[in-house]
Short mmCIF file of C-alpha atoms in Angstrom, two decimals:
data_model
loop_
_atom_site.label_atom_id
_atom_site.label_comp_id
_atom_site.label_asym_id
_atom_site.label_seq_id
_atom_site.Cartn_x
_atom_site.Cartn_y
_atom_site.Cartn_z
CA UNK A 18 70.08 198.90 67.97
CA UNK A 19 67.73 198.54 65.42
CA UNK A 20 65.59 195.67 63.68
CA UNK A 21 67.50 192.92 61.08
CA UNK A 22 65.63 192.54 57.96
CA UNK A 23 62.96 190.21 58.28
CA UNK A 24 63.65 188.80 54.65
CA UNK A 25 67.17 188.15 55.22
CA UNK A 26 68.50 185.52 53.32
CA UNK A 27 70.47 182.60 55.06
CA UNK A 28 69.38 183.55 58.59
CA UNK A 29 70.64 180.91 61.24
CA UNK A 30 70.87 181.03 64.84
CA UNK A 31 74.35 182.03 66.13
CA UNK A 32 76.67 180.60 68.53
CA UNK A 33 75.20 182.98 71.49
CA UNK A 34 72.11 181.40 70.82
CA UNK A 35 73.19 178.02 71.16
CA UNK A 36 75.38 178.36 74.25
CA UNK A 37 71.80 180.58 75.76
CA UNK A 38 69.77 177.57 74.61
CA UNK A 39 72.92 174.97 76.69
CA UNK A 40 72.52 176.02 80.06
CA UNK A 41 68.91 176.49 79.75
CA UNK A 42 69.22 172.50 79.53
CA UNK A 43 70.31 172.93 83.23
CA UNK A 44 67.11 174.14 84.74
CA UNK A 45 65.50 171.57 82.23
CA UNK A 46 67.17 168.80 83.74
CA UNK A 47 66.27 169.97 87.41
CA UNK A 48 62.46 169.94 86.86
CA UNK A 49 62.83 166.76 85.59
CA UNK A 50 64.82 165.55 88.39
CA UNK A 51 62.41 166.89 90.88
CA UNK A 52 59.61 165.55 88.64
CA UNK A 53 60.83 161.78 88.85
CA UNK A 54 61.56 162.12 93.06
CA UNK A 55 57.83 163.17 93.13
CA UNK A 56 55.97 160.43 91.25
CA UNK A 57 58.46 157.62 92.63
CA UNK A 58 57.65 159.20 96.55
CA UNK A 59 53.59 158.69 95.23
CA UNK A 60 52.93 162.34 94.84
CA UNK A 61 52.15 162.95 91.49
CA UNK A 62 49.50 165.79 91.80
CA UNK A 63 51.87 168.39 93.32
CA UNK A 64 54.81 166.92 91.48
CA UNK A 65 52.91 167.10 88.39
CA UNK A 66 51.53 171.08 88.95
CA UNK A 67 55.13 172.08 90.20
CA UNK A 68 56.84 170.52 87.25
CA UNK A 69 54.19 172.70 84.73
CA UNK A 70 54.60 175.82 87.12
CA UNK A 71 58.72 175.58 87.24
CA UNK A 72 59.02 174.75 83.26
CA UNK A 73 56.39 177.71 82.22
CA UNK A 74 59.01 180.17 84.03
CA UNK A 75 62.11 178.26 81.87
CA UNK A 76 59.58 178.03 78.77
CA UNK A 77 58.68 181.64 78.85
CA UNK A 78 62.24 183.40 79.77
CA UNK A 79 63.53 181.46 76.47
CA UNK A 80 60.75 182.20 74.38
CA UNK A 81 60.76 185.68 75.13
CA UNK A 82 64.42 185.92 74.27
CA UNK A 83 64.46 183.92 70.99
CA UNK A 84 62.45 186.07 69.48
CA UNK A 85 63.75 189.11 71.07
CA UNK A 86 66.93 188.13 69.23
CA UNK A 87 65.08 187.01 65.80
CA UNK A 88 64.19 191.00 65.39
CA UNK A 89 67.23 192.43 66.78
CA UNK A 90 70.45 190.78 67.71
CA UNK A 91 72.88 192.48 65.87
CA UNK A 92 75.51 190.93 68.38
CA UNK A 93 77.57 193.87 69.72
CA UNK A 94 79.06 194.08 73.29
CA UNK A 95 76.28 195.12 75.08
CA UNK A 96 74.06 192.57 73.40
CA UNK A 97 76.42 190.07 74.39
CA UNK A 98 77.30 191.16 77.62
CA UNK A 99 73.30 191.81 78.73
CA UNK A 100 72.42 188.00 77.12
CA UNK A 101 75.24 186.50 79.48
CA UNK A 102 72.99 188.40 82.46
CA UNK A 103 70.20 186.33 81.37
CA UNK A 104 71.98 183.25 81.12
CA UNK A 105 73.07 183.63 85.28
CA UNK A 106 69.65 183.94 85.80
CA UNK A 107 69.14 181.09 84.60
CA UNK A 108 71.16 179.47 86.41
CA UNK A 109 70.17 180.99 89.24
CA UNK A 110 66.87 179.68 88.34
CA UNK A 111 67.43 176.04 88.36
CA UNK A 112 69.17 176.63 91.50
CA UNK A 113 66.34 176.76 93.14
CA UNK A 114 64.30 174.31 91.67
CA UNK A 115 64.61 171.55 94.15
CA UNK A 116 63.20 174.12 96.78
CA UNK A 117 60.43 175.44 94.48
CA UNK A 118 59.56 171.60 94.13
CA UNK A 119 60.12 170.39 98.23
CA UNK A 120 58.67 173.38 99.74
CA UNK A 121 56.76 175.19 96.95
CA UNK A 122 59.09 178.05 98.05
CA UNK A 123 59.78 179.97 94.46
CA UNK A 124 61.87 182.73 96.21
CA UNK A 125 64.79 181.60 94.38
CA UNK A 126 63.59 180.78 91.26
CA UNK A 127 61.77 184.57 91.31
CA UNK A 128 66.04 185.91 91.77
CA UNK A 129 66.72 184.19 88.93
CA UNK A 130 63.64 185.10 86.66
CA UNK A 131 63.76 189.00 87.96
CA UNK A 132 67.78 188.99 86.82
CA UNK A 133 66.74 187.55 83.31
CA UNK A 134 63.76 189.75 83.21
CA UNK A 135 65.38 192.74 84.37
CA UNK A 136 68.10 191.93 81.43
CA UNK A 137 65.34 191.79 78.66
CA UNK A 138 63.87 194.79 79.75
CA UNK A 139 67.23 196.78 78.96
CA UNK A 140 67.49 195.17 75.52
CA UNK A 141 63.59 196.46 74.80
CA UNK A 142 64.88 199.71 75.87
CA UNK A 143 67.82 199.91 74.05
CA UNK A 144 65.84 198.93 70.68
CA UNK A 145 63.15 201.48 71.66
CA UNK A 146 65.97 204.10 71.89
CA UNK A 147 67.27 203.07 68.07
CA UNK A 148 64.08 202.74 66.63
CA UNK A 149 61.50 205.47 65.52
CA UNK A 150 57.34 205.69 65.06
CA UNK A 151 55.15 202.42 65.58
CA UNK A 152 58.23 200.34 65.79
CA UNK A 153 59.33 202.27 68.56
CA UNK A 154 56.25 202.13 70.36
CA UNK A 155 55.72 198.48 70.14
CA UNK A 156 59.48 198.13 71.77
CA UNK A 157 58.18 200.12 74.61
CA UNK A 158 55.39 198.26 75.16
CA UNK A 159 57.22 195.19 75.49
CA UNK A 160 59.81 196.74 77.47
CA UNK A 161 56.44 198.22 80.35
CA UNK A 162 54.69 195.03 80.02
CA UNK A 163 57.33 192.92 81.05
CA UNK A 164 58.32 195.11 83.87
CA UNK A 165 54.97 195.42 84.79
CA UNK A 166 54.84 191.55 85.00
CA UNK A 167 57.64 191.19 86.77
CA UNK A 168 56.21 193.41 89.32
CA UNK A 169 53.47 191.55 89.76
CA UNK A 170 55.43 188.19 90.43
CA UNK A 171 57.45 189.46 93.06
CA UNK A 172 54.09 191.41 94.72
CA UNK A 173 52.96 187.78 95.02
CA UNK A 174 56.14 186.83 96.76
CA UNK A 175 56.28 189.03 99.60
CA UNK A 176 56.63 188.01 101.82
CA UNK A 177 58.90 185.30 100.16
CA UNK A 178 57.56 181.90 100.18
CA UNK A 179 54.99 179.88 98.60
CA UNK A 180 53.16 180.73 95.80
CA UNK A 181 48.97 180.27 95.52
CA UNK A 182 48.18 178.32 91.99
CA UNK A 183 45.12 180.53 91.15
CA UNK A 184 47.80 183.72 91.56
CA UNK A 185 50.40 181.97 89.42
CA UNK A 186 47.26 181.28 86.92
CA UNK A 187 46.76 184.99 87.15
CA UNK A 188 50.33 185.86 86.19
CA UNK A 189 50.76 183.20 83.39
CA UNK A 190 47.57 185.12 81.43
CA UNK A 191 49.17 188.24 82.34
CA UNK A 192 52.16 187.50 80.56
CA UNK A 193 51.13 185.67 77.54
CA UNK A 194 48.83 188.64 76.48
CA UNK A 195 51.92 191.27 76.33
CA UNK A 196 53.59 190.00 73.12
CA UNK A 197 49.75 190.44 71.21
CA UNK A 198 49.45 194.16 73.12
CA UNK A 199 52.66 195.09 72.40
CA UNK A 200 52.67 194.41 68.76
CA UNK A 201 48.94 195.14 68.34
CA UNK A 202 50.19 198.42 66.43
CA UNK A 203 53.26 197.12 64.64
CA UNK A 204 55.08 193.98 64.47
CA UNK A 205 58.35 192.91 65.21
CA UNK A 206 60.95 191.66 62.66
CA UNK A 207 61.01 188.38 63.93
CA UNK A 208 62.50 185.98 60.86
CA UNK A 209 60.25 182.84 59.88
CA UNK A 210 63.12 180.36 59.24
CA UNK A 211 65.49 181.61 61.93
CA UNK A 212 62.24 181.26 64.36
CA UNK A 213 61.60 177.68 62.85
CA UNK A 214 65.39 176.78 63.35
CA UNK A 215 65.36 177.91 67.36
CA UNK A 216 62.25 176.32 67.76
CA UNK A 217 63.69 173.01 66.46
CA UNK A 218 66.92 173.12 68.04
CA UNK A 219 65.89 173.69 71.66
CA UNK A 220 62.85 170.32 70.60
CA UNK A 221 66.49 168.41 69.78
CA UNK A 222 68.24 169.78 73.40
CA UNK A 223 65.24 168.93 75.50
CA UNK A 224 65.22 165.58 73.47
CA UNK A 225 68.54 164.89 74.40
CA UNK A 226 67.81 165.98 78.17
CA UNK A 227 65.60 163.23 77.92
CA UNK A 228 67.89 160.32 76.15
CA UNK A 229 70.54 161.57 79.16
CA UNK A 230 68.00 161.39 81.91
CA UNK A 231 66.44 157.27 80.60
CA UNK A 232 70.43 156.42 80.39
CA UNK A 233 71.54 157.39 83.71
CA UNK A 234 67.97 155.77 85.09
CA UNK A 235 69.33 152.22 83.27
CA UNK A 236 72.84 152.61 84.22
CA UNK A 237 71.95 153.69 87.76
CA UNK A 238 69.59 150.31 87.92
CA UNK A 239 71.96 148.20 86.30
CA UNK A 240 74.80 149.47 89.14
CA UNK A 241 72.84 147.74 92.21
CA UNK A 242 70.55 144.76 90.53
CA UNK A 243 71.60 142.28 87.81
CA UNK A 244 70.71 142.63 84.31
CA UNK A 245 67.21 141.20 83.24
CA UNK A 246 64.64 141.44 79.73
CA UNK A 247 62.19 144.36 81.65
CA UNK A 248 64.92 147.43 81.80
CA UNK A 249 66.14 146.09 78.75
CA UNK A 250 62.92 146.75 77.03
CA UNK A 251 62.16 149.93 79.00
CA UNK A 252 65.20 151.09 77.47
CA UNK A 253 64.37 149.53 73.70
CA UNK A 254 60.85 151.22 74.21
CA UNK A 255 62.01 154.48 75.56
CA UNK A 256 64.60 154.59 72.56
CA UNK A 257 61.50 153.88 69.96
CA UNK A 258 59.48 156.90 71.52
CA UNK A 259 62.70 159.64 71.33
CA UNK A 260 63.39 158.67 67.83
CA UNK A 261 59.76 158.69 66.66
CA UNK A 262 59.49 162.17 68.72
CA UNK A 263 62.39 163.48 66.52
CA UNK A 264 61.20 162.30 63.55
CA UNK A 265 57.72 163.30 63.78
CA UNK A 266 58.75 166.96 64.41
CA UNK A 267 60.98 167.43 61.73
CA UNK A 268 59.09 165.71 59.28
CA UNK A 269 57.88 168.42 57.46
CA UNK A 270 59.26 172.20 57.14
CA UNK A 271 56.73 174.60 59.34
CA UNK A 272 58.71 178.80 58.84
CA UNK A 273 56.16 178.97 55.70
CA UNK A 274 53.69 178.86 58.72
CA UNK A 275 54.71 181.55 60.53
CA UNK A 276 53.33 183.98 57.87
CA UNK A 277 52.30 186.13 60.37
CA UNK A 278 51.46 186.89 64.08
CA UNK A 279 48.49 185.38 64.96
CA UNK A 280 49.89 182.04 62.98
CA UNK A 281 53.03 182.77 64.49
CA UNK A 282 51.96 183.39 68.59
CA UNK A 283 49.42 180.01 68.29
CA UNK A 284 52.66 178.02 67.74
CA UNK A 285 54.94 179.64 69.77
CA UNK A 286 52.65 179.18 72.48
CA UNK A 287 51.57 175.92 71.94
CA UNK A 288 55.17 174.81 72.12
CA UNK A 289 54.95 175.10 75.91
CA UNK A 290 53.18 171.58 75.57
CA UNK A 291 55.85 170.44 73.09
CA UNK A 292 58.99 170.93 75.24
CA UNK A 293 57.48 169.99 78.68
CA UNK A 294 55.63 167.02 77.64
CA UNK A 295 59.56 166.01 75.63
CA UNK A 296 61.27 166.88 78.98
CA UNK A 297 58.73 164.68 80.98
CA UNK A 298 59.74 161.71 78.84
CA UNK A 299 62.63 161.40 79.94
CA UNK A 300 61.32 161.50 83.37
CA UNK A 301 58.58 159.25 83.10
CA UNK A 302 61.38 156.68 81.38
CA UNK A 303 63.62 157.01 85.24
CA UNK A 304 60.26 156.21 87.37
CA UNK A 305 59.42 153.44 84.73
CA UNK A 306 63.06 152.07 85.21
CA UNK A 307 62.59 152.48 89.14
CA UNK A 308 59.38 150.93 89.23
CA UNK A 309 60.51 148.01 87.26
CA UNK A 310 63.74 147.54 89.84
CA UNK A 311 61.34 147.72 92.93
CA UNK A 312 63.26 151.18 93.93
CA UNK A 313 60.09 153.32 93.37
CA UNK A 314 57.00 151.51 95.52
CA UNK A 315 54.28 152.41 92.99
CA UNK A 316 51.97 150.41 90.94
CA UNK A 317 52.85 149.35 87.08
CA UNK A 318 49.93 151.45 85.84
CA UNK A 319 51.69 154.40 87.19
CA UNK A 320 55.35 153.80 86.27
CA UNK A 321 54.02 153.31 82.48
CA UNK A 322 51.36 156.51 82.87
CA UNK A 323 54.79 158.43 83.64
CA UNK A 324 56.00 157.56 80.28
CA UNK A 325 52.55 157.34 78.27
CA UNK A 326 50.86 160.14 78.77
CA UNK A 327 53.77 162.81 78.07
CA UNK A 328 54.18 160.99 74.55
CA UNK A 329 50.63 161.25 73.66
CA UNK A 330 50.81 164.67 74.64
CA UNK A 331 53.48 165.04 72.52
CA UNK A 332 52.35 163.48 69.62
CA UNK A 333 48.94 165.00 69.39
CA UNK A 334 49.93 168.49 70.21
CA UNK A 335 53.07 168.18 67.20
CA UNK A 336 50.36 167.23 64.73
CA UNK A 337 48.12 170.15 66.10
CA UNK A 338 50.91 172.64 65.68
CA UNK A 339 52.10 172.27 62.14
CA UNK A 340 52.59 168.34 60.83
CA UNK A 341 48.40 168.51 60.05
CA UNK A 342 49.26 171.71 57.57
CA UNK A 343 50.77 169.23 55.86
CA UNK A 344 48.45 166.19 55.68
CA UNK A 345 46.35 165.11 52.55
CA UNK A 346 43.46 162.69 53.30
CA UNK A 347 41.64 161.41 55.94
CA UNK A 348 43.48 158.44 56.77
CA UNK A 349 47.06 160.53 56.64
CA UNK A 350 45.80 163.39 59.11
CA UNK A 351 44.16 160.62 61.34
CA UNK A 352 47.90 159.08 61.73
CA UNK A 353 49.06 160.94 64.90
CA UNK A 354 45.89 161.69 66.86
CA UNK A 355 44.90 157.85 66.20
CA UNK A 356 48.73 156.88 67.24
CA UNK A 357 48.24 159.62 70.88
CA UNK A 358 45.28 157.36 71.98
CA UNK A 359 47.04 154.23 70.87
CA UNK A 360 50.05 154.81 73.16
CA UNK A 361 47.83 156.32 76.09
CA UNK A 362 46.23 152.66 75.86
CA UNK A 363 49.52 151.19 76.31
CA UNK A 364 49.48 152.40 80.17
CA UNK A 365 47.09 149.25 80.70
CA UNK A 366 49.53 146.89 79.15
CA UNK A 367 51.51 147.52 82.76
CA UNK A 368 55.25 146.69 82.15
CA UNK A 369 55.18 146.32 78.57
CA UNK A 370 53.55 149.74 78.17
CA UNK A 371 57.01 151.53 77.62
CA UNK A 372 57.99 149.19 74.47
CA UNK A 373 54.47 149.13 73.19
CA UNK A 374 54.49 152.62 73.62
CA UNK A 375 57.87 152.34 71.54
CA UNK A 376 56.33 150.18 68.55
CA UNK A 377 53.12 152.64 68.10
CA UNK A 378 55.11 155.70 67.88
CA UNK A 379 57.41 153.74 64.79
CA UNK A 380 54.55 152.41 63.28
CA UNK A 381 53.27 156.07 63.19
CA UNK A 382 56.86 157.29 61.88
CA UNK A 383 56.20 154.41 58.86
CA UNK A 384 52.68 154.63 58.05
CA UNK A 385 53.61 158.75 58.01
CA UNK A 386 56.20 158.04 55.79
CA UNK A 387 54.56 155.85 53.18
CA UNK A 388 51.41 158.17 52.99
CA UNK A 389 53.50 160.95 52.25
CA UNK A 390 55.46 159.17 49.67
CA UNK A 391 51.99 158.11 47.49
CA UNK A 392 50.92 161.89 47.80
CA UNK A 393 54.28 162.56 46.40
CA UNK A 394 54.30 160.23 43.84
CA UNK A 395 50.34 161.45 42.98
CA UNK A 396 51.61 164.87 42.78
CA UNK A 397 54.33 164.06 40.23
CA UNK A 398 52.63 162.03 38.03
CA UNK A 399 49.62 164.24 37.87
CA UNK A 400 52.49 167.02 36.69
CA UNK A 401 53.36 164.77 34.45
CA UNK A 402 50.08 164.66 32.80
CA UNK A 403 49.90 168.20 32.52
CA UNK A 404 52.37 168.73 31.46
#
């Protein structure tokens, strides 16, 4: 096994990639499943920390694959055979969800994470074994740290059970500082666009996690109480935040970015934020729709905060990852972070938060879109001149 060419024209994610990224949606749709029964049942602190503690194990397992395969998938047999071992841990993963959630009992989810660990450290090895000098040493690196790391989770679980949030906290730094070790004396051939393009697609699957989850919520509400205007606008509202989400993100191209690693690990990273805080929309849309119904006993504030906050999280931590790079002007790079504080101040508006919520994030979309078309227009005519 050795590296693809970093440069390599026309690099897109393959169909391995897209079936890993599929059932990863799985153990996506279980946290937020678990999330929802914990803020309708009143509980939002633990349901809250076990949601961020459940979706940094699903976060990290993909992340550390994606770009695993942007240096070296050169899709053979045993890379396909050893990816398919990570994908039934994944699946073994969201298996235990619920239990990680009721009891705070990760035993299962660690089975799951140790198979898909235990999988990545074989394809480090097998790169280190086709590779030669400081490319060779970085693989092994990567291949000790994350066996190291894996050590260290299941040290904490023994004996199996629950797992102390200050030792998780321990873990989580542990892990996000092997990927800068490792490659502190060479880099990896990860590929710009091709990281871009995974990036993106998983932001698309965990957006459509979340368009699945708000539909089932309405159709679910719909089954045992008559039609009326609030789900209706829940669901208008909820619509108006996914489609603003989507079109926020992809707004502007961000693999000229990724220039190199320091660039590169700030966004990877920060997309924790990105695909939890996307997931938990569609969440916070099922307790706003069981609030509204009387199903969930819990104030309005709180069935709007469910939807709220995750979209101002979302909105100020896109423009802090790349969409600012491409901002001219105060009152263009003030859009988003103005438009996050905006919709956080819906949550007071109490049942019409969700479609407020809905109408900022357009508004943001449109005033986005007509800033960037003066620049344009400026740009072009001042070539023009020169010219």
């Amino acid at each position: 096994m050795t590296a693809r060419d970093r440069d390599e024209a026309h690099r897109a994610s393959t169909p391995l990639e897209l079936f890993f990224d599929l059932c990863f949606v799985v153990a996506v749709a279980q946290a937020g499943a678990r999330l929802v029964h914990a803020l309708v049942a009143g509980h939002a602190g633990a349901g809250i920390a076990g949601y961020l503690m459940v979706f940094f194990a699903i976060w990290w397992a993909w992340m550390n694959f994606s770009w695993f395969a942007s240096a070296y998938d050169i899709d053979d047999v045993p890379y396909r055979v050893t990816t398919l071992v990570q994908i039934a841990g994944v699946l073994v993963l969201a298996a235990g969800v619920p239990r990680a959630f009721d009891r705070a009992d990760f035993t299962v989810v660690a089975i799951g994470y140790l198979v898909m660990r235990l999988a990545l450290v074989t394809q480090w090895l097998r790169a280190a074994s086709g590779e030669r000098g400081a490319a060779r040493q970085t693989a092994v690196r990567y291949a000790s740290g994350v066996a190291l790391c894996q050590i260290g989770w299941l040290a904490l679980l023994l004996p199996p059970g629950r797992l102390a949030v200050w030792a998780f906290l321990v873990m989580v730094v542990a892990e996000l500082l092997v990927p800068p070790i490792a490659e502190s004396g060479a880099r990896t051939q990860w590929h710009p666009h091709h990281i871009a393009e995974r990036y993106g697609l998983f932001t698309i699957i965990v957006l459509g996690e979340t368009v699945s989850a708000a539909t089932v919520a309405v159709q679910s509400a719909l089954d045992v109480h008559r039609p009326h205007g609030q789900l209706l606008m829940i669901a208008g509202g909820g619509l108006l935040i996914v489609f603003s989400a989507w079109w926020i993100y992809f707004s502007v191209p961000i693999h000229e970015r990724l220039r190199g690693n320091r660039e590169a690990f700030l966004w990877g990273y920060g997309h924790y934020l990105v695909f939890a805080s996307a997931a938990a929309i569609g969440a916070g849309i099922e307790v706003a729709v069981e609030q509204a119904v009387g199903v969930a006993h819990i104030p309005a504030s709180a069935g709007s905060a469910a939807v709220t906050v995750p979209s101002a999280v979302y909105l100020f931590t896109v423009w802090l990852l790349h969409t600012r790079f491409h901002k001219r002007g105060l009152l263009h790079q003030s859009v988003l972070p103005v438009a996050s504080v905006a919709v956080l101040a819906c949550t007071l508006a109490g049942h019409a938060a969700v479609p407020l919520a809905g109408v900022v994030g357009a508004l943001a979309v449109a005033l986005g879109v007509t800033f960037r078309t003066r620049i344009v227009r400026a740009e072009l005519e001042g070539a023009r001149q020169n010219a």
